[in-house]
C-alpha positions in Angstrom: 14.2 -0.4 -31.1 15.7 -3.7 -30.1 18.7 -2.3 -28.2 17.0 -0.2 -25.6 18.7 0.0 -22.3 16.8 -0.7 -19.0 15.5 2.2 -16.9 17.6 1.0 -14.0 18.4 3.8 -11.6 21.1 3.5 -8.9 19.6 2.8 -5.5 16.2 1.5 -6.8 15.5 -2.2 -6.9 15.0 -3.1 -10.6 13.0 -6.3 -9.6 10.2 -4.1 -8.2 7.8 -1.8 -10.1 9.2 1.7 -10.6 7.3 4.3 -8.6 7.3 8.0 -9.5 5.2 10.3 -7.3 4.7 13.9 -6.5 2.2 16.8 -7.2 0.6 17.5 -10.5 2.2 21.0 -10.4 5.0 22.6 -8.5 3.0 25.5 -6.8 5.2 26.9 -4.1 8.6 26.0 -2.6 6.8 25.1 0.6 4.4 22.8 -1.1 7.1 21.1 -3.2 9.4 20.4 -0.2 6.5 19.3 2.1 5.3 16.8 -0.5 8.8 15.6 -1.2 9.7 15.1 2.4 6.6 13.2 3.1 7.0 11.0 0.1 10.7 10.3 0.9 9.7 9.3 4.5 7.6 6.5 2.9 10.4 5.3 0.7 9.6 7.0 -2.6 12.8 7.5 -4.6 11.6 9.5 -7.6 9.8 12.9 -7.2 7.7 14.3 -10.0 6.3 17.8 -10.4 5.0 19.8 -13.3 7.1 22.9 -13.9 5.4 23.8 -17.1 1.7 22.9 -17.4 0.0 22.8 -20.8 -3.7 23.6 -20.2 -6.6 22.8 -22.5 -8.0 26.4 -22.3 -6.2 29.7 -21.6 -6.5 31.2 -18.2 -5.7 28.2 -16.1 -2.5 27.7 -14.0 0.2 26.9 -16.5 3.0 26.2 -14.0 5.5 28.4 -12.2 8.2 27.9 -14.9 11.9 28.0 -14.4 11.8 29.2 -10.7 10.3 25.8 -9.8 13.5 24.1 -11.0 15.3 25.6 -8.1 12.8 23.9 -5.8 13.5 20.6 -7.5 17.2 21.2 -6.8 16.4 21.6 -3.1 14.4 18.4 -3.2 17.5 16.5 -4.3 19.7 18.2 -1.7 17.3 17.7 1.2 15.8 14.3 0.5 18.3 12.6 -1.9 15.4 11.8 -4.3 15.7 11.8 -8.0 13.6 14.5 -9.8 11.5 14.4 -12.9 9.4 16.8 -14.9 7.6 17.2 -18.2 9.2 19.1 -21.1 7.5 20.4 -24.2 9.9 22.7 -25.9 13.7 23.1 -26.6 13.9 25.8 -23.9 12.3 23.4 -21.3 14.9 20.8 -22.1 17.8 23.2 -21.8 16.5 24.6 -18.5 15.6 21.2 -17.0 19.0 19.7 -17.9 20.9 22.8 -16.6 19.0 22.3 -13.3 20.0 18.7 -13.0 16.6 17.1 -13.5 17.2 13.3 -13.6 14.2 12.1 -15.7 12.2 13.8 -18.4 8.8 12.9 -19.7 6.9 14.0 -22.8 3.2 14.9 -22.2 0.3 13.6 -24.2 -0.3 16.8 -26.1 3.3 17.1 -27.1 3.7 13.4 -28.2 0.9 14.0 -30.7 2.9 16.7 -32.4 5.8 15.3 -34.5 7.4 18.7 -34.9 7.5 19.3 -31.2 8.8 15.8 -30.5 11.6 16.3 -33.1 12.5 19.6 -31.6 12.9 18.0 -28.1 14.8 15.1 -29.5 17.2 17.4 -31.3 17.6 19.5 -28.1 18.5 16.5 -26.0 21.0 15.3 -28.6 22.6 18.7 -28.9 23.0 18.9 -25.1 24.8 15.6 -25.1 22.2 14.2 -22.8 21.1 11.1 -24.7 21.8 8.9 -21.6 19.0 10.6 -19.6 15.9 8.4 -18.9 13.0 9.7 -21.1 9.4 8.6 -20.8 6.9 9.3 -23.5 3.2 9.5 -22.7 0.7 8.2 -25.2 -0.9 10.9 -27.5 -4.3 12.2 -26.4 -6.0 10.3 -29.2 -5.9 6.5 -29.4 -3.3 6.3 -32.2 -0.6 3.6 -31.5 1.4 4.5 -34.6 1.7 8.1 -33.5 2.9 6.9 -30.1 5.4 4.7 -31.7 6.5 7.5 -34.0 7.3 9.7 -31.1 9.3 7.0 -29.4 11.2 6.3 -32.7 12.1 10.0 -33.1 13.8 9.9 -29.7 15.4 6.6 -30.5 16.8 8.0 -33.7 18.3 10.8 -31.7 20.4 8.3 -29.9 18.3 8.0 -26.7 18.3 4.4 -25.5 16.9 4.7 -21.9 13.4 5.0 -23.3 10.1 4.2 -21.6 6.4 4.7 -22.4 3.7 6.1 -20.1 0.1 4.9 -20.5 -2.2 7.8 -19.3 -5.3 6.8 -21.2 -7.0 8.4 -24.2 -9.4 11.3 -24.5 -13.1 10.5 -25.3 -16.1 12.7 -25.9 -18.8 12.7 -23.3 -19.1 11.5 -19.8 -17.4 8.3 -18.7 -16.3 6.5 -15.6 -12.7 7.5 -16.4 -11.2 10.9 -17.2 -9.3 9.2 -20.0 -10.3 5.8 -21.4 -7.8 3.1 -20.6 -8.1 1.2 -23.8 -5.6 -1.4 -22.4 -5.3 -3.1 -25.8 -3.2 -0.3 -27.1 -0.4 -0.4 -24.6 -0.5 -4.2 -24.7 -0.1 -4.0 -28.5 2.9 -1.7 -27.9 4.4 -4.3 -25.5 3.9 -7.0 -28.2 5.8 -5.0 -30.8 8.6 -3.8 -28.4 9.0 -6.3 -25.6 12.1 -4.5 -24.2 10.3 -1.2 -23.9 9.3 -0.4 -20.2 5.7 0.7 -19.9 4.6 2.8 -16.9 0.9 3.4 -16.0 -0.5 6.8 -15.0 -3.6 5.9 -13.0 -4.1 9.5 -11.9 -4.8 10.7 -15.4 -6.7 7.6 -16.5 -9.1 7.7 -13.6 -9.3 11.4 -12.9 -10.5 10.5 -9.4 -8.4 9.5 -6.4 -10.6 6.5 -5.6 -9.7 4.9 -8.9 -6.0 5.1 -8.5 -5.7 1.8 -6.5 -7.8 -0.4 -8.8 -6.2 1.0 -11.9 -2.7 0.5 -10.4 -3.5 -3.1 -9.6 -4.9 -3.7 -13.1 -1.7 -2.2 -14.6 0.6 -4.4 -12.5 -1.5 -7.5 -13.3 -0.9 -6.7 -17.0 2.8 -6.7 -16.5 3.4 -2.9 -16.5 6.8 -1.9 -15.2 5.8 0.8 -12.9 3.5 3.6 -11.8 3.5 7.4 -12.0 1.0 8.8 -9.4 0.1 12.3 -8.4 0.6 12.9 -4.7 0.2 16.3 -2.9 0.7 17.2 0.7 -2.7 18.9 0.6 -4.5 17.7 -2.5 -7.8 19.4 -1.9 -6.0 22.7 -2.2 -4.0 21.8 -5.3 -3.9 24.4 -8.1 -4.4 21.8 -10.7 -6.1 18.3 -10.9 -7.0 18.3 -7.2 -9.5 15.4 -7.6 -6.9 12.9 -8.8 -4.2 13.5 -6.3 -3.7 11.7 -3.0 -1.7 12.5 0.1 1.7 10.7 0.5 0.1 8.7 3.4 -2.7 7.5 1.2 -0.2 6.7 -1.6 1.8 4.6 0.8 -1.3 2.7 1.8 -2.2 2.1 -1.8 1.3 0.9 -2.7 1.3 -1.5 0.3 -2.0 -3.1 -0.8 -0.9 -3.8 -4.4 -0.1 -7.3 -5.3 2.9 -7.8 -7.5 2.6 -11.1 -9.4 5.6 -13.4 -9.6 6.7 -13.4 -13.3 9.2 -16.1 -12.7 6.6 -18.6 -11.5 6.3 -21.6 -13.7 3.3 -21.7 -16.0 3.3 -25.4 -16.5 0.1 -25.7 -14.4 -1.6 -23.4 -16.9 -1.1 -25.7 -19.8 -4.5 -27.4 -19.6 -6.3 -24.1 -19.0 -4.6 -22.6 -22.0 -5.5 -25.6 -24.1 -9.1 -25.0 -23.1 -8.8 -21.3 -24.2 -7.4 -22.4 -27.6 -10.4 -24.8 -28.1 -12.9 -22.1 -27.1 -11.3 -19.6 -29.5 -11.6 -22.1 -32.3 -15.3 -22.6 -31.4 -15.8 -18.8 -31.4 -14.3 -18.5 -34.8 -16.5 -21.3 -36.1 -19.6 -19.7 -34.6 -18.6 -16.3 -36.1 -18.1 -17.9 -39.5 -21.6 -19.4 -39.3 -23.1 -16.1 -38.3 -21.5 -14.3 -41.3 -22.7 -17.0 -43.7 -26.2 -16.2 -42.5 -25.5 -12.5 -42.9 -24.6 -13.1 -46.5 -27.8 -14.9 -47.1 -29.6 -11.9 -45.6 -27.7 -9.7 -47.9 -28.9 -11.8 -50.9 -32.5 -11.4 -49.7 -32.1 -7.7 -49.3 -30.6 -7.5 -52.8 -33.5 -9.3 -54.4 -36.1 -7.2 -52.5 -34.2 -3.9 -52.9 -33.9 -3.4 -49.2 -31.3 -1.2 -47.5 -28.4 -3.0 -45.8 -28.5 -1.1 -42.5 -31.8 -1.1 -40.6 -31.3 1.1 -37.5 -34.2 -0.2 -35.4 -33.0 -3.8 -35.8 -29.4 -2.8 -34.9 -30.5 -0.8 -31.8 -32.6 -3.8 -30.6 -29.7 -6.2 -31.0 -27.3 -3.9 -29.1 -29.7 -3.4 -26.2 -30.8 -7.0 -25.9 -27.4 -8.6 -26.3 -25.7 -6.2 -23.9 -28.4 -6.8 -21.3 -28.0 -10.6 -21.6 -24.2 -10.2 -21.5 -24.3 -8.2 -18.2 -26.5 -10.9 -16.7 -23.8 -13.4 -17.6 -21.1 -11.3 -16.0 -19.7 -9.8 -19.2 -18.9 -6.1 -19.1 -21.2 -3.8 -21.1 -18.4 -1.8 -22.7 -16.6 -4.9 -23.8 -19.8 -6.4 -25.3 -20.7 -3.2 -27.1 -17.2 -3.2 -28.7 -17.6 -6.8 -29.8 -21.1 -6.3 -31.2 -20.0 -3.2 -33.0 -17.1 -5.0 -34.7 -19.4 -7.9 -35.7 -22.0 -5.5 -37.0 -19.4 -3.7 -39.2 -18.2 -7.0 -40.6 -21.8 -8.1 -41.3 -22.5 -4.9 -43.1 -19.3 -5.2 -45.1 -20.2 -8.7 -46.2 -23.8 -7.8 -47.1 -22.5 -4.9 -49.3 -20.2 -7.3 -51.0 -23.3 -9.4 -51.9 -25.2 -6.4 -53.1 -22.3 -5.4 -55.4 -21.7 -9.0 -56.7 -23.3 -9.0 -60.2 -22.8 -12.7 -60.6 -25.6 -13.4 -58.1 
């Protein structure tokens, strides 16, 4: 995917982050037009609204369907905004294209299904619409290869104006975020495909409107190319995802407080700091190597005394104590837990190698 085309849209400054905004769902014609007019008054150029809404459980609001496309037509006529919506089937594609929708996106549930992705890719190709901008959300599960696979299916169908949407990944249990950011996954996607635009969806990552601003800033600081944010003229009364939507006025405030870093700024002044980072990384590797050598000695002791490799009480004590110390040093608990878990897994692997080594 080295010959992707930029997501440049006429009338939108390509040097600034792309912003797509609008309600989670198109509910009524009045709600759609009210939200669109307010957003347009604040300079938003691309309007989003879910016409078809895949829900986790049956019984929820699953979108108004095709009638909502007529409302998007009116948005274009009245405000001049571009329109965008999610498609999940061949029929969705055909209806959205017939209604003149400007940008399509693929939802997280759909991108996890290669059959559905291929059906949509084939439908776009059959319609002769391979020049349409197409954004692909990450799958619900943290699987980078599945995300790349979805993008490649659209690329193989001849679609070159491709982009990715990072909306976070599902996780079991209660967390600060509705969907865990796991920033390293979209960053790895960027490393593999530097020309692929990546847009952040802070509404779905956070699940709460108060998290939209900090998540948006974090995404821009990481070099993301834009934001897709849910904005409703009366969010508390929204028929879906009310807690993660903001009014157009609040959205305007958020966007005006974000800091866009200057990517063209010279990095010469960072040379010394980067050299320090390189040296510290080397020191870390040396320390890790020493630790693992000790682990192998422990493995030899356990082998000689017929002890099990994993001792849960010791593991739990280490995790608790190290994380507590890390937090006192200003290191995030989740980050430290991830690091310790990786170190523990490697330690166990090396001790098992010692136990299975008959030469010792």
